Short mmCIF file of C-alpha atoms and ligand atoms in Angstrom, two decimals:
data_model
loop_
_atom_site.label_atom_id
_atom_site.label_comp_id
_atom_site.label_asym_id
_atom_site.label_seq_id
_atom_site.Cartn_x
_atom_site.Cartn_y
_atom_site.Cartn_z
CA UNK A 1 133.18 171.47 168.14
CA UNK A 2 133.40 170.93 171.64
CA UNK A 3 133.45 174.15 174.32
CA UNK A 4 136.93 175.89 175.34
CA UNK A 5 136.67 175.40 178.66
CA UNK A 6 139.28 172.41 178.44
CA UNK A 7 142.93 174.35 178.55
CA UNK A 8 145.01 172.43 176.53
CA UNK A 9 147.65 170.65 178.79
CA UNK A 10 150.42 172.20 176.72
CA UNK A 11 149.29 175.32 178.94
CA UNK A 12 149.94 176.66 182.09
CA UNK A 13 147.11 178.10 183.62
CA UNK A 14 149.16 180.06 186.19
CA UNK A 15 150.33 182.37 183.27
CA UNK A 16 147.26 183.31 181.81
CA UNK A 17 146.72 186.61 184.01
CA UNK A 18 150.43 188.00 183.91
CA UNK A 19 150.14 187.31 179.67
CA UNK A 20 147.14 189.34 179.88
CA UNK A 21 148.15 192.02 181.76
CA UNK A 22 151.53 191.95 179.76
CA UNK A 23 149.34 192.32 176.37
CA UNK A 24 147.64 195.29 177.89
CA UNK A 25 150.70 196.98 178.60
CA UNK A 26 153.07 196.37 175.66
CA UNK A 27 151.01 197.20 172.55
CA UNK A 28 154.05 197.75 170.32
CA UNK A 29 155.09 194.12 170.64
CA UNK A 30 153.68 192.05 167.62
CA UNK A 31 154.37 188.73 169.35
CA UNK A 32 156.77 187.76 171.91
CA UNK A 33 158.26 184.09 172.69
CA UNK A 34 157.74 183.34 176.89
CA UNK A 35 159.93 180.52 178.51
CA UNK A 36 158.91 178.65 181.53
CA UNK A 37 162.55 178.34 183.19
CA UNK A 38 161.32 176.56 186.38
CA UNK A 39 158.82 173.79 183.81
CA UNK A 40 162.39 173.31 181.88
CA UNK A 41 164.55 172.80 184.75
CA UNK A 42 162.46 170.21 186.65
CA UNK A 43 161.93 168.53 182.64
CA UNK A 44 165.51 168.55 182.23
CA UNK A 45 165.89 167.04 185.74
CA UNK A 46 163.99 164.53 184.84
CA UNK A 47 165.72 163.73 181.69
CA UNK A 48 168.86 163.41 183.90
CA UNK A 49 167.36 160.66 185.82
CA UNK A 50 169.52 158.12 184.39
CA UNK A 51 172.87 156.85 184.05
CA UNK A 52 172.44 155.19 180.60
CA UNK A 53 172.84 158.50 178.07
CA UNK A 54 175.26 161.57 178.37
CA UNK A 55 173.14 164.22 177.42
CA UNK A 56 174.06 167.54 175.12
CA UNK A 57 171.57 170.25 174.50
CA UNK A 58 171.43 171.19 170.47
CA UNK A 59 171.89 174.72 170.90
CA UNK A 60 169.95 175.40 167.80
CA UNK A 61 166.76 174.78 168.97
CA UNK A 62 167.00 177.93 171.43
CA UNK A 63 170.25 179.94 171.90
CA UNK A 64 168.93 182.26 174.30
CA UNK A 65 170.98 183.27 177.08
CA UNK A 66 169.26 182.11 179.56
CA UNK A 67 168.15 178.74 178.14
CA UNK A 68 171.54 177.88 177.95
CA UNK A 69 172.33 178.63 181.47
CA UNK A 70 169.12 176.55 182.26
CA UNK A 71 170.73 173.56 180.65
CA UNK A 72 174.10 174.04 181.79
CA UNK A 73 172.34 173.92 185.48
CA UNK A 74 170.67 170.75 184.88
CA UNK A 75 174.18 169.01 183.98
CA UNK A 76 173.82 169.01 180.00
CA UNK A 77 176.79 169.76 177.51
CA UNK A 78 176.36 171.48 174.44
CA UNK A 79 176.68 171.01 170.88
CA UNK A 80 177.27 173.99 168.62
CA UNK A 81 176.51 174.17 165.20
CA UNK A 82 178.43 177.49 164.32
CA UNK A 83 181.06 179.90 165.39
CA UNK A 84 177.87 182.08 166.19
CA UNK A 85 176.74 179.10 168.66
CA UNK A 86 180.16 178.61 170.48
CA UNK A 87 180.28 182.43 171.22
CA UNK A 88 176.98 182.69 173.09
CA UNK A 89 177.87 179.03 174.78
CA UNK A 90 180.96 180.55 175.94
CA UNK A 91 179.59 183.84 176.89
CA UNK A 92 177.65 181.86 179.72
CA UNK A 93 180.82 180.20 181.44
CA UNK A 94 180.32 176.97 180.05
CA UNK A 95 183.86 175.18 179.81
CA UNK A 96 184.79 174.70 175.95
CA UNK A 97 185.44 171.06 177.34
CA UNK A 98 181.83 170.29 177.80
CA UNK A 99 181.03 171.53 173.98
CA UNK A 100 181.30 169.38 171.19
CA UNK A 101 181.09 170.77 167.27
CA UNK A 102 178.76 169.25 164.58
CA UNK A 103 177.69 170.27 161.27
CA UNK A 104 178.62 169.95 157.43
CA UNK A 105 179.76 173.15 156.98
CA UNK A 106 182.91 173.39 159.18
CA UNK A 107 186.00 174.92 157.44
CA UNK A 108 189.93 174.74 158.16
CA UNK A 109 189.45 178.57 159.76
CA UNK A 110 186.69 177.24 161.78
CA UNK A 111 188.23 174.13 163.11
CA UNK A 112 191.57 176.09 163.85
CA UNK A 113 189.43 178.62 165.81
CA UNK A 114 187.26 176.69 167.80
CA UNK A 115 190.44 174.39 168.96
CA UNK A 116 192.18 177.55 169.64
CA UNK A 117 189.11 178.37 171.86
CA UNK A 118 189.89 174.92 173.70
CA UNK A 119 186.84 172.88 172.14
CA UNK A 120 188.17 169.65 172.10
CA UNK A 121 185.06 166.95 170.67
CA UNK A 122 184.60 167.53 167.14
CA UNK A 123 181.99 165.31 164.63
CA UNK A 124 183.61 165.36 161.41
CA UNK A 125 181.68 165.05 158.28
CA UNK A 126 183.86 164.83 155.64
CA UNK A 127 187.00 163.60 154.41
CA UNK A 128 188.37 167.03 154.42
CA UNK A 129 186.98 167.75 157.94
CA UNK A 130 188.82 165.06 159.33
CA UNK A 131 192.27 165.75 157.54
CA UNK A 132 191.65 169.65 158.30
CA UNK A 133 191.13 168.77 161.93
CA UNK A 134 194.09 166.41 162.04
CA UNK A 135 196.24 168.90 160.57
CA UNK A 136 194.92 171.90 162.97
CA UNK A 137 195.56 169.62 165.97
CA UNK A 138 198.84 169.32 164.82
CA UNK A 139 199.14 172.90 164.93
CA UNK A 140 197.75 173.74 167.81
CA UNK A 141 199.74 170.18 169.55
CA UNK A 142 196.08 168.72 170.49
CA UNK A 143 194.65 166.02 170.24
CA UNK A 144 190.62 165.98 170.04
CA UNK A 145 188.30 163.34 170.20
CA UNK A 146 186.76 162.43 166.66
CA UNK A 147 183.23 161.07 165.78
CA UNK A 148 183.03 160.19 162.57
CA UNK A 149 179.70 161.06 161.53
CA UNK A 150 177.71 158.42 159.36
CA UNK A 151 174.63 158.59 157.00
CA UNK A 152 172.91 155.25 156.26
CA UNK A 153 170.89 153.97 153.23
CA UNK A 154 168.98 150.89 153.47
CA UNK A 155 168.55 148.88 150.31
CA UNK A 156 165.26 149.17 148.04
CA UNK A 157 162.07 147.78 149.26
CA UNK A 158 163.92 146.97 152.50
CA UNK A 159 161.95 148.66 155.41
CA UNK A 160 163.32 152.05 156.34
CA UNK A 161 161.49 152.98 159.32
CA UNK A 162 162.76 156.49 158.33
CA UNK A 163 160.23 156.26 155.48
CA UNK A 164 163.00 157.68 152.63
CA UNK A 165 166.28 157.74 151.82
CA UNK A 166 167.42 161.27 150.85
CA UNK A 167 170.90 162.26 150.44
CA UNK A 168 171.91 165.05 152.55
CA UNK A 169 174.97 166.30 153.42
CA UNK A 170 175.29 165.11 157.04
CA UNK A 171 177.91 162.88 157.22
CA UNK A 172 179.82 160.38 154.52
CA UNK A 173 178.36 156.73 153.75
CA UNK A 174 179.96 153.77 155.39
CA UNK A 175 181.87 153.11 151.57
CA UNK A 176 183.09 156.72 151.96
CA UNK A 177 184.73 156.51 155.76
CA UNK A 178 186.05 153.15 154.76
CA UNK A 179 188.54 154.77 152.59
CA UNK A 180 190.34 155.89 155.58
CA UNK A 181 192.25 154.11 158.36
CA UNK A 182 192.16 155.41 161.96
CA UNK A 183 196.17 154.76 162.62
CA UNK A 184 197.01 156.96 159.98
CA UNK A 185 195.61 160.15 161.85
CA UNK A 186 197.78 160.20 164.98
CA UNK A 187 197.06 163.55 165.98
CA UNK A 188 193.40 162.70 166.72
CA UNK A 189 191.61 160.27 169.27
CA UNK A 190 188.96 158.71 167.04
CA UNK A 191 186.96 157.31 168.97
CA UNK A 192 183.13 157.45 168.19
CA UNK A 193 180.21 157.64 165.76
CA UNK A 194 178.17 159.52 165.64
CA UNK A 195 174.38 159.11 163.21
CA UNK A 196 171.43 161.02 163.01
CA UNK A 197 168.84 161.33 160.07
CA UNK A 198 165.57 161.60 161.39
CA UNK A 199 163.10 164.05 162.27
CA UNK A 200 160.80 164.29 165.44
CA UNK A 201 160.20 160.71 165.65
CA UNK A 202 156.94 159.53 168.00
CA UNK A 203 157.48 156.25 167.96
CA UNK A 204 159.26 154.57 170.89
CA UNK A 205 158.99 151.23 168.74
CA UNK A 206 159.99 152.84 165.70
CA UNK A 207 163.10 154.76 167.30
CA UNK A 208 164.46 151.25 168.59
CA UNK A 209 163.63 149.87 165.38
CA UNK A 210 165.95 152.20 163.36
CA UNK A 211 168.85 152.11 166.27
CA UNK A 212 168.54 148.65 166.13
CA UNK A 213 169.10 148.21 162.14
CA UNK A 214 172.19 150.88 162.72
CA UNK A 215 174.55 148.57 165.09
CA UNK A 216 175.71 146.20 162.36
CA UNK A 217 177.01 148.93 159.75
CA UNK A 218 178.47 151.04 162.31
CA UNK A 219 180.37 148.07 164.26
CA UNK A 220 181.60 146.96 161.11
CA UNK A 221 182.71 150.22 159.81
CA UNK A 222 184.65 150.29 162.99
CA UNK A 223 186.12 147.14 162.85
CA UNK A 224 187.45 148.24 159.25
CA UNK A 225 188.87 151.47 159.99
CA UNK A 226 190.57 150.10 163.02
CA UNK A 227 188.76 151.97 165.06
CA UNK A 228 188.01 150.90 168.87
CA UNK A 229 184.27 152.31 168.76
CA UNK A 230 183.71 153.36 172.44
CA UNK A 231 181.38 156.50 172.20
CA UNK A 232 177.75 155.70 169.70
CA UNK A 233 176.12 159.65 169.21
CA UNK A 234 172.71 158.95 168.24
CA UNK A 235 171.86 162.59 167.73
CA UNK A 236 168.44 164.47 168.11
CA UNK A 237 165.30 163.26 166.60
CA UNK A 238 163.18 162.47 169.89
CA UNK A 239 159.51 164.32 168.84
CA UNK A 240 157.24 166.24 170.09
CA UNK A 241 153.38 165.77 169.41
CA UNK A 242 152.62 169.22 167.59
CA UNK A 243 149.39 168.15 165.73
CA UNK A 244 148.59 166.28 169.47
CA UNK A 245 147.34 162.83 168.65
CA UNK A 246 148.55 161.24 171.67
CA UNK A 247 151.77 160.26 170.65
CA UNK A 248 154.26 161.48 173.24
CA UNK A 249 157.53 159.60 173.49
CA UNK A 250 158.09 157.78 176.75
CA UNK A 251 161.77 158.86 178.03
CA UNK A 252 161.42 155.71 180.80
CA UNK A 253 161.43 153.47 177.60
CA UNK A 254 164.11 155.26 175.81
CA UNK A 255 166.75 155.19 178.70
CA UNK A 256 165.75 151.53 178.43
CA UNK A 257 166.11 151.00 174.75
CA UNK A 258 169.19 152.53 174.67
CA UNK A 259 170.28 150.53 177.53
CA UNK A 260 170.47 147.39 175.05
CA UNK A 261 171.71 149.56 172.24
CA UNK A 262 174.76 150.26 174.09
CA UNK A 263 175.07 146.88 175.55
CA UNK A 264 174.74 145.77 171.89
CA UNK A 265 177.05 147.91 170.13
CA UNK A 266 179.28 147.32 173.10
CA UNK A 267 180.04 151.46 173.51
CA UNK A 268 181.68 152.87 176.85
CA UNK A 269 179.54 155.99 176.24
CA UNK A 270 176.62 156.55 174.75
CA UNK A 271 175.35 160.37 174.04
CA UNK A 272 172.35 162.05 172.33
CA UNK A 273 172.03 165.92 171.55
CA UNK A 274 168.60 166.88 172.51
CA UNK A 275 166.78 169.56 170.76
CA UNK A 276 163.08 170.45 170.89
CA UNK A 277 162.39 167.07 173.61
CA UNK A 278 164.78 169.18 176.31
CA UNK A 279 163.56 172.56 175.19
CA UNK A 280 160.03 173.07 173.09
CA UNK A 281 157.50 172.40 175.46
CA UNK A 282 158.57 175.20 178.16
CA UNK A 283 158.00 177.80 175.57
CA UNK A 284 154.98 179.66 174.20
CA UNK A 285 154.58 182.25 171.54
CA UNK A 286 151.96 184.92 171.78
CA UNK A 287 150.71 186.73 168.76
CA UNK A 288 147.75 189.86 168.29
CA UNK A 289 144.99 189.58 166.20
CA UNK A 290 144.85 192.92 163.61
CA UNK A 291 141.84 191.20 161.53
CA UNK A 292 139.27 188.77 161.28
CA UNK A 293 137.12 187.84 157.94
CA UNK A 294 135.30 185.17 155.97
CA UNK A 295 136.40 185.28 152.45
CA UNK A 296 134.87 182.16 150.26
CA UNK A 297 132.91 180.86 153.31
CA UNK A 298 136.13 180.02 155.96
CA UNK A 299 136.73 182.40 158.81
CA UNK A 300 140.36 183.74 158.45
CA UNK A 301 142.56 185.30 161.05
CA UNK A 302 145.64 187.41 160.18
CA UNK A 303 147.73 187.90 163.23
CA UNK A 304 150.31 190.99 163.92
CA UNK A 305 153.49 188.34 162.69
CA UNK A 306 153.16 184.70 161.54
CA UNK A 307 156.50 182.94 159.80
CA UNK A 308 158.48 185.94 160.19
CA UNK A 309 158.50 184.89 163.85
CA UNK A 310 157.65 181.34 163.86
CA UNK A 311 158.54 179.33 160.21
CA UNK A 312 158.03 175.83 161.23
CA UNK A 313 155.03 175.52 160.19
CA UNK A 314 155.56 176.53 156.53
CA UNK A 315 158.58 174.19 156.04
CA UNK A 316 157.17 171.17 157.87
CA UNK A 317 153.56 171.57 157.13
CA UNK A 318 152.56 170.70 160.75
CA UNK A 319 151.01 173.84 162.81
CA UNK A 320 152.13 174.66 166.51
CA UNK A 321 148.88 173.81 168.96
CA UNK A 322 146.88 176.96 169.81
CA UNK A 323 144.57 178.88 171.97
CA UNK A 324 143.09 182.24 172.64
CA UNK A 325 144.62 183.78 175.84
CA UNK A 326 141.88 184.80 177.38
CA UNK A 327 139.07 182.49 178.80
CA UNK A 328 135.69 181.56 176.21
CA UNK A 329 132.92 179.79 176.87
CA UNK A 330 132.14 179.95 173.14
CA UNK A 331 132.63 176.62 170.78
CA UNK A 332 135.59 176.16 169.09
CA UNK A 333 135.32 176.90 165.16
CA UNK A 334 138.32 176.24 162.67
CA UNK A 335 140.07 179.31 161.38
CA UNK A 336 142.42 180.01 159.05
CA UNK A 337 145.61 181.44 160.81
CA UNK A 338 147.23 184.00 158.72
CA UNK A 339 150.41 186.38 159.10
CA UNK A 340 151.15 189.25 157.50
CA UNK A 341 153.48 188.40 154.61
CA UNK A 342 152.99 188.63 151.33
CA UNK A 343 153.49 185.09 150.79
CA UNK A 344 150.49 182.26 151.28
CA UNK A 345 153.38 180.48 152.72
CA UNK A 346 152.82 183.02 155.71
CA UNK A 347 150.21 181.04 157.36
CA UNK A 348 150.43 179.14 160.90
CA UNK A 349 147.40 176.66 160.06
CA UNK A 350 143.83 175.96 160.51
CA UNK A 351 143.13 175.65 163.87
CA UNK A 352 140.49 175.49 166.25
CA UNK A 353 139.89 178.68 168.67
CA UNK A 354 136.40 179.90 170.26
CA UNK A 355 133.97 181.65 167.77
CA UNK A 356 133.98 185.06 169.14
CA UNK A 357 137.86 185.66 168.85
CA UNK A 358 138.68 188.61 167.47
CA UNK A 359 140.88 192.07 166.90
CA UNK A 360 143.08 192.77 169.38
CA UNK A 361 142.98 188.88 171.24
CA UNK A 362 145.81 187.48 172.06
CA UNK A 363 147.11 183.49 170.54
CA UNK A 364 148.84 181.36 172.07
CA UNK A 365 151.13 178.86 170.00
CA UNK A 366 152.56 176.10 172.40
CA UNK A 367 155.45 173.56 172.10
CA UNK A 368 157.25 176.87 171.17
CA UNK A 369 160.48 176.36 172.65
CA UNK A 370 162.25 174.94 170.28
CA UNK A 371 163.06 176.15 166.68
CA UNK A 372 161.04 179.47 167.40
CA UNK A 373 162.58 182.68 167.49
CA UNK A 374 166.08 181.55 165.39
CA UNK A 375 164.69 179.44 163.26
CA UNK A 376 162.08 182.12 161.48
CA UNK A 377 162.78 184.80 158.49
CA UNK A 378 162.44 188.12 160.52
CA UNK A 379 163.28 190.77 158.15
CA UNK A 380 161.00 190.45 155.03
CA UNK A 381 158.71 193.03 154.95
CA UNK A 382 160.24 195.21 157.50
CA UNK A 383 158.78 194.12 160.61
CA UNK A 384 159.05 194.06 164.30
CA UNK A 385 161.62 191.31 165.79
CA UNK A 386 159.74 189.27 168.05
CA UNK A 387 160.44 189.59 172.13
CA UNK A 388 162.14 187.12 174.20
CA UNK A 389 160.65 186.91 177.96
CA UNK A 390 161.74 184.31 180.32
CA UNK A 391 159.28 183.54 183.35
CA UNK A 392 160.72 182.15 186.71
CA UNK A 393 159.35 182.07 190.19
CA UNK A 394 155.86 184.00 189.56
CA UNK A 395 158.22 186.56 187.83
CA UNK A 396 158.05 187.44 184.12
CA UNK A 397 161.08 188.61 182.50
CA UNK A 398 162.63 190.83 179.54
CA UNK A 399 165.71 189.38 178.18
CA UNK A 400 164.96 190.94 174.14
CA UNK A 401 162.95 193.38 173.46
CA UNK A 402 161.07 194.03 170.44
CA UNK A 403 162.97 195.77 168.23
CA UNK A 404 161.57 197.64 164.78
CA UNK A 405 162.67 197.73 161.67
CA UNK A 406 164.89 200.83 162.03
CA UNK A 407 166.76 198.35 164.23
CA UNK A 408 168.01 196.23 162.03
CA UNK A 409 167.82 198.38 158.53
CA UNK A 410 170.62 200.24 156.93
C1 PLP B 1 173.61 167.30 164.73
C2 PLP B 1 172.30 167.53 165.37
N1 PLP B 1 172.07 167.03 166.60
C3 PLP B 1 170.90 167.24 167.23
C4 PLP B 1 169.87 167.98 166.66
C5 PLP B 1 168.63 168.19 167.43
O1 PLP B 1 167.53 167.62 166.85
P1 PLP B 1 166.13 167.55 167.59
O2 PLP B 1 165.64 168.92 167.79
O3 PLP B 1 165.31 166.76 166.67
O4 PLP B 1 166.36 166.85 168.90
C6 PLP B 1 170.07 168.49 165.36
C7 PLP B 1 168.98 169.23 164.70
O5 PLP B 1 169.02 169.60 163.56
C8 PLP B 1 171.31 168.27 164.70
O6 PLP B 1 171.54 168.78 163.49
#
């Protein structure tokens, strides 16, 4: 394999030194998660370049404090998942008018308590969401704006670019929704739709593909339920090239895609809630080495934590990029990348790093941003939580320290 002496561009060569001399210095941490708030603000700046797409952050991908203020900087609104999510979105003075609430599992208590706390966009998924939220508005003497979320099927052996058409429970088909009328829930402004059922998508051509096959069912769905559709939420989705083959999205061609989508579909607004596009690439993860062996001729790694920090890799099969923190001239050789769970689901990939890494090296895990330190199963076998460090202006930052087990164990 070819030498190290390429750093990946994922990488920011400026950190390097302060990671080291962090790694020297904190030897209790078993992997910390390090944000680069000045890379995220001029990306999200960038992102906001435009006057085609209103733009929410997914809080899910990264709740952390000061992510969130990051965002809220840069202009974007937020959508919250959970009553979990709204708290820490509030915590950071962002107005409840500039959060909007998706997700399947939203009961009568929560929609009463988030319109209480003056959230005032809801996406409703069900025909129970919408008559709970029409009766809590009534209530409360509100009326909030409605998407109606959506989940599409196309017919057999038509082509899906989406590859598959699994049933989940995001949303209610078009046959579903066009049980219902839109006059006959007065105390709501429904106004929008709202679709998303796709995963890290790389294709520009492919993305406009699928948006394009969605403006016929949703305009007619509209046009059924007597709805006047004037806000199209396209959701998340936008990807980002983990297994790096090249194939980064271009956000110039996007903002013009969508351009004709919402000229087509004939929307006042269109939004998207960004995930890991706004947020995965200004974070890194950085893991210890506790052992190195060969066992049936492949070099194997085990690292201090694996999916107890970082699970995305076990549930999507793809492995975060890596490299070893400190400079090589050795070749690169593939290792297996192991953590320390008793589970061969524990393991982060095979991946190349120099041949002479070893105990006690630091790895770095890019794109790490997004679906990192929430997203992971932290508690089986008793370990360390993983750190939370924000860097900003040459300045590297606590904002969670690793806690142990004795933290969290009763
Ligand atoms: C409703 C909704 N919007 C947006 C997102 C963000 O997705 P992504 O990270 O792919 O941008 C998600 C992710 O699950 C979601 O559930």
């Amino acid at each position: 394999m070819t030498s190290t002496h390429v750093i990946p561009d994922w990488f920011d060569e400026r950190l390097r030194g302060e990671l080291l001399a962090h790694h020297s210095k904190n030897s209790h941490e078993n992997g910390y998660f390090v944000y680069q708030l000045d890379t995220l603000k001029d990306h999200l700046l960038q992102l906001q370049q435009q006057d085609v797409i209103k733009l929410w952050f997914a809080v899910k991908a990264n709740p952390l404090s000061k992510i969130i203020q990051t965002l809220d900087s840069a202009g974007f609104n937020f959508d919250v998942a959970s009553a979990g999510e709204l708290e820490q979105v509030l915590a950071q003075g962002v107005s409840p008018q500039r959060i909007l609430n998706t997700g399947p599992a939203k009961s009568k208590v929560q929609i009463t308590s988030f319109i209480k706390q003056g959230v005032n966009i809801f996406v409703a998924e069900s025909l129970n969401q919408l008559f709970w939220l029409n009766e809590a508005a009534l209530e409360n003497n509100v009326k909030p704006q409605v998407l109606l979320r959506v989940q599409l099927q196309w017919p057999e052996g038509e082509k899906n670019p989406l590859g598959g058409n699994s049933l989940t429970p995001f949303g209610l088909s078009v046959a579903e929704w066009q049980s219902i009328q839109v006059v006959d829930f007065q105390q709501l402004d429904i106004c929008g739709l709202h679709i998303f059922q796709w995963g890290n998508m790389l294709s520009n051509e492919k993305m406009f593909l699928l948006w394009s096959q969605m403006i016929v069912p949703l305009t007619e769905l509209a046009n059924n339920i007597g709805m006047r559709l004037k806000i199209l939420d396209l959701g998340g989705g936008l990807g980002i090239d983990y297994l790096q083959q090249g194939n980064n999205l271009s956000w110039q061609k996007i903002v013009a895609d969508l351009a004709v989508i919402k000229e087509r579909a004939g929307v006042e607004e269109l939004w998207l809630e960004l995930g890991r596009f706004a947020v995965a690439e200004c974070g890194y993860y950085v893991v210890p080495v506790v052992d190195r062996k060969v066992n049936y001729q492949q070099e194997q790694l085990v690292l201090a934590a694996g999916i107890n920090h970082l699970l995305r890799p076990a549930i999507t099969d793809q492995p975060f990029p890596a490299m070893l923190l400190r400079e090589s001239e050795k070749s690169l050789h593939a290792f297996d990348i192991h953590g320390p769970l008793c589970t061969s689901m524990d393991k982060l990939g095979q991946l190349p790093l120099p041949e002479d890494t070893t105990v006690g090296d630091s790895i770095v895990f890019g794109f790490s941003g997004a679906y990192g330190f929430t997203e992971s199963m932290p508690f089986f076998l008793c370990h360390s939580l993983a750190a939370e460090y924000v860097y900003s202006q040459g300045e590297l930052t606590e904002v969670r320290s690793a806690q142990p087990a004795t933290w969290y164990l009763k």
